[in-house]
PDB file of N, CA and C in Angstrom:
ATOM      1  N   UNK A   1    -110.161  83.213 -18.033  1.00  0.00           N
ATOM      2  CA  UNK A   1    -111.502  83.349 -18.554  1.00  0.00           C
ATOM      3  C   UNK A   1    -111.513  83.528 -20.073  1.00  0.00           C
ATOM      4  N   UNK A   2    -110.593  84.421 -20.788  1.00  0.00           N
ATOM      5  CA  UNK A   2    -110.463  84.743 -22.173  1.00  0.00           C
ATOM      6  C   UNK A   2    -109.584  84.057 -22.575  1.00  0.00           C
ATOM      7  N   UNK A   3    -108.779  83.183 -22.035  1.00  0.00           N
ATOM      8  CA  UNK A   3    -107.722  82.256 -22.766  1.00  0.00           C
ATOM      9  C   UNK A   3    -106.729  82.724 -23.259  1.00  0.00           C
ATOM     10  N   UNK A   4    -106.299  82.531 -24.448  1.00  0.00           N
ATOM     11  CA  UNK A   4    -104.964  83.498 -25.476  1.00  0.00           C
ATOM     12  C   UNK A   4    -105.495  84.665 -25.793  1.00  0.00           C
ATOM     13  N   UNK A   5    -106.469  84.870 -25.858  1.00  0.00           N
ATOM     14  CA  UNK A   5    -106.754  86.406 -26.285  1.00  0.00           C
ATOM     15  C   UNK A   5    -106.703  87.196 -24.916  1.00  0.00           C
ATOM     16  N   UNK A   6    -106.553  86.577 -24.070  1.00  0.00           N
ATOM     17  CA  UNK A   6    -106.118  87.639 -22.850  1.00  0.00           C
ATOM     18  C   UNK A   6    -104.550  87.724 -22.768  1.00  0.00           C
ATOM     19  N   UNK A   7    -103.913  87.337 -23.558  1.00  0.00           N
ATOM     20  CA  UNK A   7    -102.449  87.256 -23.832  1.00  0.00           C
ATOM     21  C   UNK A   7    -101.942  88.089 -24.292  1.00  0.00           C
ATOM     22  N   UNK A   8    -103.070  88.923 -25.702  1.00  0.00           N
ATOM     23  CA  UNK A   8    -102.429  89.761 -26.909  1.00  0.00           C
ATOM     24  C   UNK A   8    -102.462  91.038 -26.423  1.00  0.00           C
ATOM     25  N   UNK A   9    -101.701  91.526 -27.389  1.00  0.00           N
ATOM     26  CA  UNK A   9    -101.891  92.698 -27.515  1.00  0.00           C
ATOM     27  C   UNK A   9    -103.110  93.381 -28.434  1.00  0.00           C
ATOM     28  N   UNK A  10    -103.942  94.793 -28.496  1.00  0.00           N
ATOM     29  CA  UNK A  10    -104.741  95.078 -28.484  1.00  0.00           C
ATOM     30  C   UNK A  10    -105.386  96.111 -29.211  1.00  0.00           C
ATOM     31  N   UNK A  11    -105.405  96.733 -30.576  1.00  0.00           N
ATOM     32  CA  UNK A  11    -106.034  97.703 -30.835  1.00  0.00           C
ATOM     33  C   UNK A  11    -104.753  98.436 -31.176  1.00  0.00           C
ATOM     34  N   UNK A  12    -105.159  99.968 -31.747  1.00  0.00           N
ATOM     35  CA  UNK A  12    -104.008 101.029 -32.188  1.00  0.00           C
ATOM     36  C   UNK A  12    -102.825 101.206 -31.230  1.00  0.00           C
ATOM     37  N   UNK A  13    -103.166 100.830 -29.925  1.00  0.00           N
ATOM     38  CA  UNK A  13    -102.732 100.956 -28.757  1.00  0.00           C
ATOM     39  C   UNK A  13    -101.819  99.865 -28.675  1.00  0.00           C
ATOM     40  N   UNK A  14    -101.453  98.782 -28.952  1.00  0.00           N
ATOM     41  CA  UNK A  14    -100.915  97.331 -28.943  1.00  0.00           C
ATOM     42  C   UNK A  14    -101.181  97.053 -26.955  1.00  0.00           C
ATOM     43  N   UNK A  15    -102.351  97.540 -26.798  1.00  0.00           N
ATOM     44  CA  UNK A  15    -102.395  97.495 -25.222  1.00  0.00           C
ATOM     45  C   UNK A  15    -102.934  96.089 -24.834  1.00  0.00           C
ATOM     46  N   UNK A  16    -102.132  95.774 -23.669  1.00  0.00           N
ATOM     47  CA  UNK A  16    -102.314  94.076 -23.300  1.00  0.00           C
ATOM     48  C   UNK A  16    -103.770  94.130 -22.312  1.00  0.00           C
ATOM     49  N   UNK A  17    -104.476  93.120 -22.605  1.00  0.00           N
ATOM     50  CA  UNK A  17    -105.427  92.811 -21.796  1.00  0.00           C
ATOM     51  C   UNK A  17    -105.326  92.914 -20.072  1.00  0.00           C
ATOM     52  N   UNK A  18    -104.489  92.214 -20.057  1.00  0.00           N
ATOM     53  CA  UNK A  18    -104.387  92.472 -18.435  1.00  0.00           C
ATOM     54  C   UNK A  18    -103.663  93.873 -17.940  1.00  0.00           C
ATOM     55  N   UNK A  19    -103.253  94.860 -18.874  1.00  0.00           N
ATOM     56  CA  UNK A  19    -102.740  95.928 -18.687  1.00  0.00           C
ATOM     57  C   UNK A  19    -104.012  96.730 -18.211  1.00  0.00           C
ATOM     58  N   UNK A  20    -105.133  96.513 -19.542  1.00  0.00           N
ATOM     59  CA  UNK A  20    -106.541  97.250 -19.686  1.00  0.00           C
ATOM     60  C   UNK A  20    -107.134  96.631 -18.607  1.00  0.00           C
ATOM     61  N   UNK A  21    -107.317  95.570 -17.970  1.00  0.00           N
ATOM     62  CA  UNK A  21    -108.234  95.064 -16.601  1.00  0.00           C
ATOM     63  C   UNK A  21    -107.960  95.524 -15.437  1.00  0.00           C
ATOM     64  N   UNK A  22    -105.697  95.718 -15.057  1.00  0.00           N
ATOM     65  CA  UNK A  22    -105.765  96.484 -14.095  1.00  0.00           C
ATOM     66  C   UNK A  22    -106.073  97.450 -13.730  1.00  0.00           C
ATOM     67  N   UNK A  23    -106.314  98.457 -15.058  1.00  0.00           N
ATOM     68  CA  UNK A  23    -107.346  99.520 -14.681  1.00  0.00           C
ATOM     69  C   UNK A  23    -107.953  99.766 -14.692  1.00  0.00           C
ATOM     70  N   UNK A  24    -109.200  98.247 -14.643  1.00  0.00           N
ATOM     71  CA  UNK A  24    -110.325  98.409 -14.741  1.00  0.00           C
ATOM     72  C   UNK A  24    -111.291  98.148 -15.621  1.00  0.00           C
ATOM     73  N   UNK A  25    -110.551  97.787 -16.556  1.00  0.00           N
ATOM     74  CA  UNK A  25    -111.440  97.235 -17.925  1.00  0.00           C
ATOM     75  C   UNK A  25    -112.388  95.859 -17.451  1.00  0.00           C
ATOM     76  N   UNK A  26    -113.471  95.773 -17.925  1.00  0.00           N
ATOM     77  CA  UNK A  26    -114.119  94.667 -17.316  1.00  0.00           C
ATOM     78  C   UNK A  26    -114.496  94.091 -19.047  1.00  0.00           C
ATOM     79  N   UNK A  27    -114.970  94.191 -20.315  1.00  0.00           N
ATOM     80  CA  UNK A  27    -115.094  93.592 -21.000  1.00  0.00           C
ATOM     81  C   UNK A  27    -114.027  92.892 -21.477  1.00  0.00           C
ATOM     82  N   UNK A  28    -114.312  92.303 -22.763  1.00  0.00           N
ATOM     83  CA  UNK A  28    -114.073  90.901 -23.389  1.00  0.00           C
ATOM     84  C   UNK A  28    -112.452  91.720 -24.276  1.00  0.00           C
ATOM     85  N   UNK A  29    -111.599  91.083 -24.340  1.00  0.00           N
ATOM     86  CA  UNK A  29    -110.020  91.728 -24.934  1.00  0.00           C
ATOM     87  C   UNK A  29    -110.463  92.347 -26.150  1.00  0.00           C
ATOM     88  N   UNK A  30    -111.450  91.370 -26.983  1.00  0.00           N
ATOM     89  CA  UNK A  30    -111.494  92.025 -28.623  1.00  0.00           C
ATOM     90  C   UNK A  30    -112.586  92.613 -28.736  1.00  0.00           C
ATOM     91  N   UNK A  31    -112.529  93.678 -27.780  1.00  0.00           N
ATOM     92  CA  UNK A  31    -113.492  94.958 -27.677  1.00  0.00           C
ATOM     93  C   UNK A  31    -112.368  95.956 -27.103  1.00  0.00           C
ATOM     94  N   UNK A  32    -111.135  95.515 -27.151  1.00  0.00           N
ATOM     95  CA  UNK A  32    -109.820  97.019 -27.420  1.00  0.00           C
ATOM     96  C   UNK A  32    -109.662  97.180 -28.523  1.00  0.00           C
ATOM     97  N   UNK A  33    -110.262  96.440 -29.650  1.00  0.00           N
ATOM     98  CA  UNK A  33    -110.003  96.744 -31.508  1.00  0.00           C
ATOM     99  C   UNK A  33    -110.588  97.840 -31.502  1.00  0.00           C
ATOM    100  N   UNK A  34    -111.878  98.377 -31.093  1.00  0.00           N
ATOM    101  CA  UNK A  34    -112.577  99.445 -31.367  1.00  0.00           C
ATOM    102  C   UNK A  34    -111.631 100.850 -30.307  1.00  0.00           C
ATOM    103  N   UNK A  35    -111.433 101.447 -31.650  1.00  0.00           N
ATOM    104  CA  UNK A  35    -110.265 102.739 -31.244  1.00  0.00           C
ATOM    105  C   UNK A  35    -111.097 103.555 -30.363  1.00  0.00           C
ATOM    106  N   UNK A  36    -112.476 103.737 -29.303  1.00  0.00           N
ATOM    107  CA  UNK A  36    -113.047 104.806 -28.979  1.00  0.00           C
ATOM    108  C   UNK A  36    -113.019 103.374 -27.322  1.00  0.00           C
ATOM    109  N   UNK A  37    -112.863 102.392 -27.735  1.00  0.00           N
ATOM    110  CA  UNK A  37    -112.637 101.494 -26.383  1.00  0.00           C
ATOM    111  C   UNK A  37    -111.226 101.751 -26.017  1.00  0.00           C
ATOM    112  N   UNK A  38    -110.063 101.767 -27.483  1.00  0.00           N
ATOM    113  CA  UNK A  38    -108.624 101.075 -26.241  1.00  0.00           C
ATOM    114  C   UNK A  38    -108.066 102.678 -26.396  1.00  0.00           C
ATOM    115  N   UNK A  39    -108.769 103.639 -26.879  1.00  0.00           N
ATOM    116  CA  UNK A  39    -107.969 105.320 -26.356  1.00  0.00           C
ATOM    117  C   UNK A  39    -108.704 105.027 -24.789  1.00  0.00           C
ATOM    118  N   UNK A  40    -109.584 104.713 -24.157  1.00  0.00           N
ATOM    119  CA  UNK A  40    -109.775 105.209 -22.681  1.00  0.00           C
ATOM    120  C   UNK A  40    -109.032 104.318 -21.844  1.00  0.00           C
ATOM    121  N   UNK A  41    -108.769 103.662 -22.550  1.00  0.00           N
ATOM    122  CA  UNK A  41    -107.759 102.135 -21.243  1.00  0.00           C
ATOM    123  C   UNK A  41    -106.167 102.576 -21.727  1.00  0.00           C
ATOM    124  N   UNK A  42    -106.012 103.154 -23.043  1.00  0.00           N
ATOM    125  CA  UNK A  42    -104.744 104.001 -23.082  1.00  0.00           C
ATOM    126  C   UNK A  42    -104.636 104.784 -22.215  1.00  0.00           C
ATOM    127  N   UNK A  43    -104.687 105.937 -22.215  1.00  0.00           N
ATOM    128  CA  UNK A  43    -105.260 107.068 -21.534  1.00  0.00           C
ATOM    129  C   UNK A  43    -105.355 106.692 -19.896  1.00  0.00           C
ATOM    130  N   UNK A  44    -105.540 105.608 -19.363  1.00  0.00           N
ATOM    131  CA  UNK A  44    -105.844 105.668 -18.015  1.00  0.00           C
ATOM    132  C   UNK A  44    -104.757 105.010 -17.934  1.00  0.00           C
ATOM    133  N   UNK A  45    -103.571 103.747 -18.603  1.00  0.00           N
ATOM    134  CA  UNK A  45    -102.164 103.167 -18.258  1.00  0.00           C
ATOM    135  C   UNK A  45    -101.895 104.574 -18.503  1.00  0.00           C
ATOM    136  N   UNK A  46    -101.725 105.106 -19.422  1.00  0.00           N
ATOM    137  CA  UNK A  46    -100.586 106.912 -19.702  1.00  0.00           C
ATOM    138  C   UNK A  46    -100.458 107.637 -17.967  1.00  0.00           C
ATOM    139  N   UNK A  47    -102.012 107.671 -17.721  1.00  0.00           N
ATOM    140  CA  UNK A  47    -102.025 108.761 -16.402  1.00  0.00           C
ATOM    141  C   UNK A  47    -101.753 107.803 -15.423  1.00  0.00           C
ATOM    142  N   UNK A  48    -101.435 105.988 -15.058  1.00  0.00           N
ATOM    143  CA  UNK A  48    -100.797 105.305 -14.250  1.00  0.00           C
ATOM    144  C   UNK A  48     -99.475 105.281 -14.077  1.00  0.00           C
ATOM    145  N   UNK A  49     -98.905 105.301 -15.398  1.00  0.00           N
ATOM    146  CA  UNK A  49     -97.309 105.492 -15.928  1.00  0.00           C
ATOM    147  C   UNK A  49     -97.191 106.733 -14.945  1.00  0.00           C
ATOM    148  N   UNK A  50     -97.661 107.848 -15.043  1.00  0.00           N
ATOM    149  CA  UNK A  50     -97.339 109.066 -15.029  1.00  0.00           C
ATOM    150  C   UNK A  50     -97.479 109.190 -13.186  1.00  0.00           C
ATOM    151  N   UNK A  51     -98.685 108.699 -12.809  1.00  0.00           N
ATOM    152  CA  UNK A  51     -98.277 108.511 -11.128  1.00  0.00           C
ATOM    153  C   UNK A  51     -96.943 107.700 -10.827  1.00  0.00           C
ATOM    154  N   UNK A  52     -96.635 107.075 -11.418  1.00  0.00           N
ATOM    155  CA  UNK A  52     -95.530 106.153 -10.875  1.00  0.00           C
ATOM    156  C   UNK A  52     -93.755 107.114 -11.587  1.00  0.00           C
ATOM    157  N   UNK A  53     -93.881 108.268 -12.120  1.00  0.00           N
ATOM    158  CA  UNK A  53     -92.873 108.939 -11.936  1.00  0.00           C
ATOM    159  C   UNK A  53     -92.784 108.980 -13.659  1.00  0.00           C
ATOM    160  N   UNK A  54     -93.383 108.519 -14.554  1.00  0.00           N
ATOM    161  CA  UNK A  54     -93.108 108.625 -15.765  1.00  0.00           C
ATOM    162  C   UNK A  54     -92.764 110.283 -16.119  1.00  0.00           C
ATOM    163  N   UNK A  55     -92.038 110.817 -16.731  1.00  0.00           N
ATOM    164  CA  UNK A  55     -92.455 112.375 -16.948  1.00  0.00           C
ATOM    165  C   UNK A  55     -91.833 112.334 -18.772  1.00  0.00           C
ATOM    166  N   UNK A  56     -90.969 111.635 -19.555  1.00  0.00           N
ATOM    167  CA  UNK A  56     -90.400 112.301 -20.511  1.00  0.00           C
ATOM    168  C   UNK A  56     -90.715 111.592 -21.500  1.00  0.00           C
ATOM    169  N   UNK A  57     -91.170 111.454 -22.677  1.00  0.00           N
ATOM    170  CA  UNK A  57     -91.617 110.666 -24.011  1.00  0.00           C
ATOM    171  C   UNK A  57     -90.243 109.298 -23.318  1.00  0.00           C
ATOM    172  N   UNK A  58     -89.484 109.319 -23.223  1.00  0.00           N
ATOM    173  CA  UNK A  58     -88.275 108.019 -23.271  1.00  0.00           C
ATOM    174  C   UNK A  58     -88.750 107.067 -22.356  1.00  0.00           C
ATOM    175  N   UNK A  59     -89.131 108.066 -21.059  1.00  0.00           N
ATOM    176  CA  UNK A  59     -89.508 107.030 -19.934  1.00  0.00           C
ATOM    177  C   UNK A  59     -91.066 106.498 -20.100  1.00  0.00           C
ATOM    178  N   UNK A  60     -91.990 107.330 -20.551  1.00  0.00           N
ATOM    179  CA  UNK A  60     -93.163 106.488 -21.057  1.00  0.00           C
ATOM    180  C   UNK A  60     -92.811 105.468 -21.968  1.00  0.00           C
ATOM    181  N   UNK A  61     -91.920 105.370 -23.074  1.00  0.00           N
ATOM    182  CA  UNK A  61     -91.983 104.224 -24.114  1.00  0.00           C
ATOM    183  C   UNK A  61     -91.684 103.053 -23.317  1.00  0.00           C
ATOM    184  N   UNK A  62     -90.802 103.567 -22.321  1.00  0.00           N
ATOM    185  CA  UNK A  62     -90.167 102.371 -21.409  1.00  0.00           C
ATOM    186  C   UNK A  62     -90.490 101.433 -20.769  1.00  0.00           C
ATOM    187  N   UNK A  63     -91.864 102.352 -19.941  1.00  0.00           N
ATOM    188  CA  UNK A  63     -92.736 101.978 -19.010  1.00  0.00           C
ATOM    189  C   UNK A  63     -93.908 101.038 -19.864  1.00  0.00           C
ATOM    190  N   UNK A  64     -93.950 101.669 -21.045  1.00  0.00           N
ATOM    191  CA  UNK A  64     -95.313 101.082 -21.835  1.00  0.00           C
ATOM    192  C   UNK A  64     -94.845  99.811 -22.304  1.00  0.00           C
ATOM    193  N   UNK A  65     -93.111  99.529 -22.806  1.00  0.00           N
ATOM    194  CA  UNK A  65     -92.875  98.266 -23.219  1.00  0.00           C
ATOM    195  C   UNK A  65     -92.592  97.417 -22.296  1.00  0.00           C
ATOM    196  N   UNK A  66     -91.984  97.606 -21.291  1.00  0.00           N
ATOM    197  CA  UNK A  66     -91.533  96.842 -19.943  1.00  0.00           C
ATOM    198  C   UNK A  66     -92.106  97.083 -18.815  1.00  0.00           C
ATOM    199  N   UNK A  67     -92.962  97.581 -18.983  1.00  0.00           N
ATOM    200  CA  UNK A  67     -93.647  98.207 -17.325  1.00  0.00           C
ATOM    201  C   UNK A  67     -93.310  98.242 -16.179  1.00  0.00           C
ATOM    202  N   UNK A  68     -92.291  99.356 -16.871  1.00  0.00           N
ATOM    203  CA  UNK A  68     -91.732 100.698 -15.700  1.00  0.00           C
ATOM    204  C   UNK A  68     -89.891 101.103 -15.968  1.00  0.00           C
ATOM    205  N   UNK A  69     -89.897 102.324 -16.009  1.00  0.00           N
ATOM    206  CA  UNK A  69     -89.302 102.763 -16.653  1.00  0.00           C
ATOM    207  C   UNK A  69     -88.178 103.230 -15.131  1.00  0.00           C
ATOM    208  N   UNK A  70     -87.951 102.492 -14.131  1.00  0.00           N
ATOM    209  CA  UNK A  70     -87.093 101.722 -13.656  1.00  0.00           C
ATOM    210  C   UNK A  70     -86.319 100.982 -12.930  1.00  0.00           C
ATOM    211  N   UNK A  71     -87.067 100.058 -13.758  1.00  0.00           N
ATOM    212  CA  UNK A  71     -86.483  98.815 -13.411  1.00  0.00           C
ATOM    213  C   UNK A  71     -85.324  99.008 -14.176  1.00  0.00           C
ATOM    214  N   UNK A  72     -85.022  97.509 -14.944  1.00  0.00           N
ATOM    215  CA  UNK A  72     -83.226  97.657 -15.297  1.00  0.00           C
ATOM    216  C   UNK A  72     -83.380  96.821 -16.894  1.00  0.00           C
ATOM    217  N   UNK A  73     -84.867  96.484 -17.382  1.00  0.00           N
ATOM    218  CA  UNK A  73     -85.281  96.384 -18.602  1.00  0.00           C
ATOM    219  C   UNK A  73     -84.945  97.871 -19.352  1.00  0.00           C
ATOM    220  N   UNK A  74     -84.476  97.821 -20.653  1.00  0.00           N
ATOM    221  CA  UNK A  74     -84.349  99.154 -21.093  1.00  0.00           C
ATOM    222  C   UNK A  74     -84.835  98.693 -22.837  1.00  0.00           C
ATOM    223  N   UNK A  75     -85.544  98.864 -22.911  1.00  0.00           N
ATOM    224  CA  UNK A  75     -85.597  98.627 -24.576  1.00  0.00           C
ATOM    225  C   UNK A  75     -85.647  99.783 -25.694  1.00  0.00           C
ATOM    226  N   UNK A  76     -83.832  99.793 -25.694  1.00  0.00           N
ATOM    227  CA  UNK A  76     -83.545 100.955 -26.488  1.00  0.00           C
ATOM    228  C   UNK A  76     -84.006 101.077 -27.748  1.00  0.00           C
ATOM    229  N   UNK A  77     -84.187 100.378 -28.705  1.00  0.00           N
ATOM    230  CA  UNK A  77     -84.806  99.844 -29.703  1.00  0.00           C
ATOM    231  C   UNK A  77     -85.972 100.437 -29.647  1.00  0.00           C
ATOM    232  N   UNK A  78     -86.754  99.969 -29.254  1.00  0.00           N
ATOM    233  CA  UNK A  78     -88.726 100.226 -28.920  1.00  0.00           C
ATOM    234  C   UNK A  78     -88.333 101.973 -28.638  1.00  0.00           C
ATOM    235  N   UNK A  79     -87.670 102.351 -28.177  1.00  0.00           N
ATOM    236  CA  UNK A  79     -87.549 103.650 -27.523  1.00  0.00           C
ATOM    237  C   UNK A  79     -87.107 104.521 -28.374  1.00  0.00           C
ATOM    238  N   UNK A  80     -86.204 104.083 -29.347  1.00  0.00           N
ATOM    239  CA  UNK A  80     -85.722 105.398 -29.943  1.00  0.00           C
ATOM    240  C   UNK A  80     -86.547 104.927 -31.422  1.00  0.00           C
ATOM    241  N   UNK A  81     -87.790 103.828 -31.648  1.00  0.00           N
ATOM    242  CA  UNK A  81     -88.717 103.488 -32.876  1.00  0.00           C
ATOM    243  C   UNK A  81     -89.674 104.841 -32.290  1.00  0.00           C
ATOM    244  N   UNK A  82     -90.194 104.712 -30.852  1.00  0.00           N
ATOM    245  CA  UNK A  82     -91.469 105.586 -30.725  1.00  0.00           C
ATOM    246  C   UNK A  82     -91.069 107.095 -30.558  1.00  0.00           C
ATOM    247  N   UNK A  83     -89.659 107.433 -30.091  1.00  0.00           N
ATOM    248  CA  UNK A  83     -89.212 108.580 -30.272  1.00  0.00           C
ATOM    249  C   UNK A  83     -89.441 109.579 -31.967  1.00  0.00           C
ATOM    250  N   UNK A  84     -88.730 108.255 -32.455  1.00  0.00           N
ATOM    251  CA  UNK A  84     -88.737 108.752 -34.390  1.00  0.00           C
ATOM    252  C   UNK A  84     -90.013 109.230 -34.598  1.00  0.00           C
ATOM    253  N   UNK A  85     -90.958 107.865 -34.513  1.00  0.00           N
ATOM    254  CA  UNK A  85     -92.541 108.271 -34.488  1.00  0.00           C
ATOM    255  C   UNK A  85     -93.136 109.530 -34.381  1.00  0.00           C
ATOM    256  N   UNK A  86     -92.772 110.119 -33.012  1.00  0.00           N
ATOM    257  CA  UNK A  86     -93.364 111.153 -32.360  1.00  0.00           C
ATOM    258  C   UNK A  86     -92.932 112.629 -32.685  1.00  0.00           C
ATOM    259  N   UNK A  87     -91.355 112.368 -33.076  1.00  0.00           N
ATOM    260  CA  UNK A  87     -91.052 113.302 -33.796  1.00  0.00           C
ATOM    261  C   UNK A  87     -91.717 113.570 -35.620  1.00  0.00           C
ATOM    262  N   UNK A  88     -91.715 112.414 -35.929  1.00  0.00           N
ATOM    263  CA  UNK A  88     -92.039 112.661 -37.520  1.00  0.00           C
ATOM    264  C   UNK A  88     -93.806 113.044 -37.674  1.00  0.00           C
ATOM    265  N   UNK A  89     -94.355 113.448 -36.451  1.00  0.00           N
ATOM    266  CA  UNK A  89     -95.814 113.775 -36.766  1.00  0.00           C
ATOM    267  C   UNK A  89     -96.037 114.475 -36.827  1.00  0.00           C
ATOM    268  N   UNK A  90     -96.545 115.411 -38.089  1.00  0.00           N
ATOM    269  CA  UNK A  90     -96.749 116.585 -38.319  1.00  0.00           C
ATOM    270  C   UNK A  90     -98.299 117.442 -38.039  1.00  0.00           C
ATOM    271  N   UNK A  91     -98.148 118.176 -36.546  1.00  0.00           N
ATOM    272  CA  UNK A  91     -99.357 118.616 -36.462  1.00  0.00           C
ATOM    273  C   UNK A  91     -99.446 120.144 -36.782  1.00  0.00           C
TER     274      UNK A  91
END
C-alpha cells in the first residue's frame, strides 16, 4: 500500500514500518517522523521485546536490530554502539 516508504526506517526511533503496524499502527510510515507518534509504537515494540524474554540493555539492542535476541543473528557492533550510547547519557 505505502510502497518503499513502508521499507524505511522511521523517526528518532529508526523504527520500521511494518515493525510499527504489527503493533498496530494503522497510519501512513511518514507520520513516525513526528517524535510524539514513533515514542508510542517505540514503547509498545520495547514492551513486545520484553514479553518475548528481552530483560538486559544487550538483549534489547539485539532484538531491536535483528528481531530477537535469540536467534543466532548477533550484531555485536549495533550492540556495543547502543551500549556506549546509553552509558554516555548524562541524567
Amino acid at each position: 500500500q505505502w510502497g518503499l516508504a513502508s521499507a524505511a526506517s522511521w523517526g528518532i526511533y529508526q523504527l520500521l514500518y511494518h515493525t510499527a503496524a504489527d503493533r498496530g499502527y494503522k497510519g501512513p510510515p511518514w507520520e513516525l517522523m513526528a517524535p510524539e507518534v514513533s515514542e508510542v509504537w517505540a514503547r509498545r515494540h520495547l514492551a513486545y521485546l520484553q514479553q518475548r524474554g528481552a530483560q538486559t540493555l544487550e538483549e534489547f539492542a539485539d532484538s531491536w536490530n535483528s528481531g530477537s535476541h535469540i536467534d543466532r543473528i548477533v550484531p555485536v557492533t549495533y550492540i556495543a554502539k547502543v551500549v556506549k550510547a546509553y552509558h554516555a547519557i548524562k541524567i
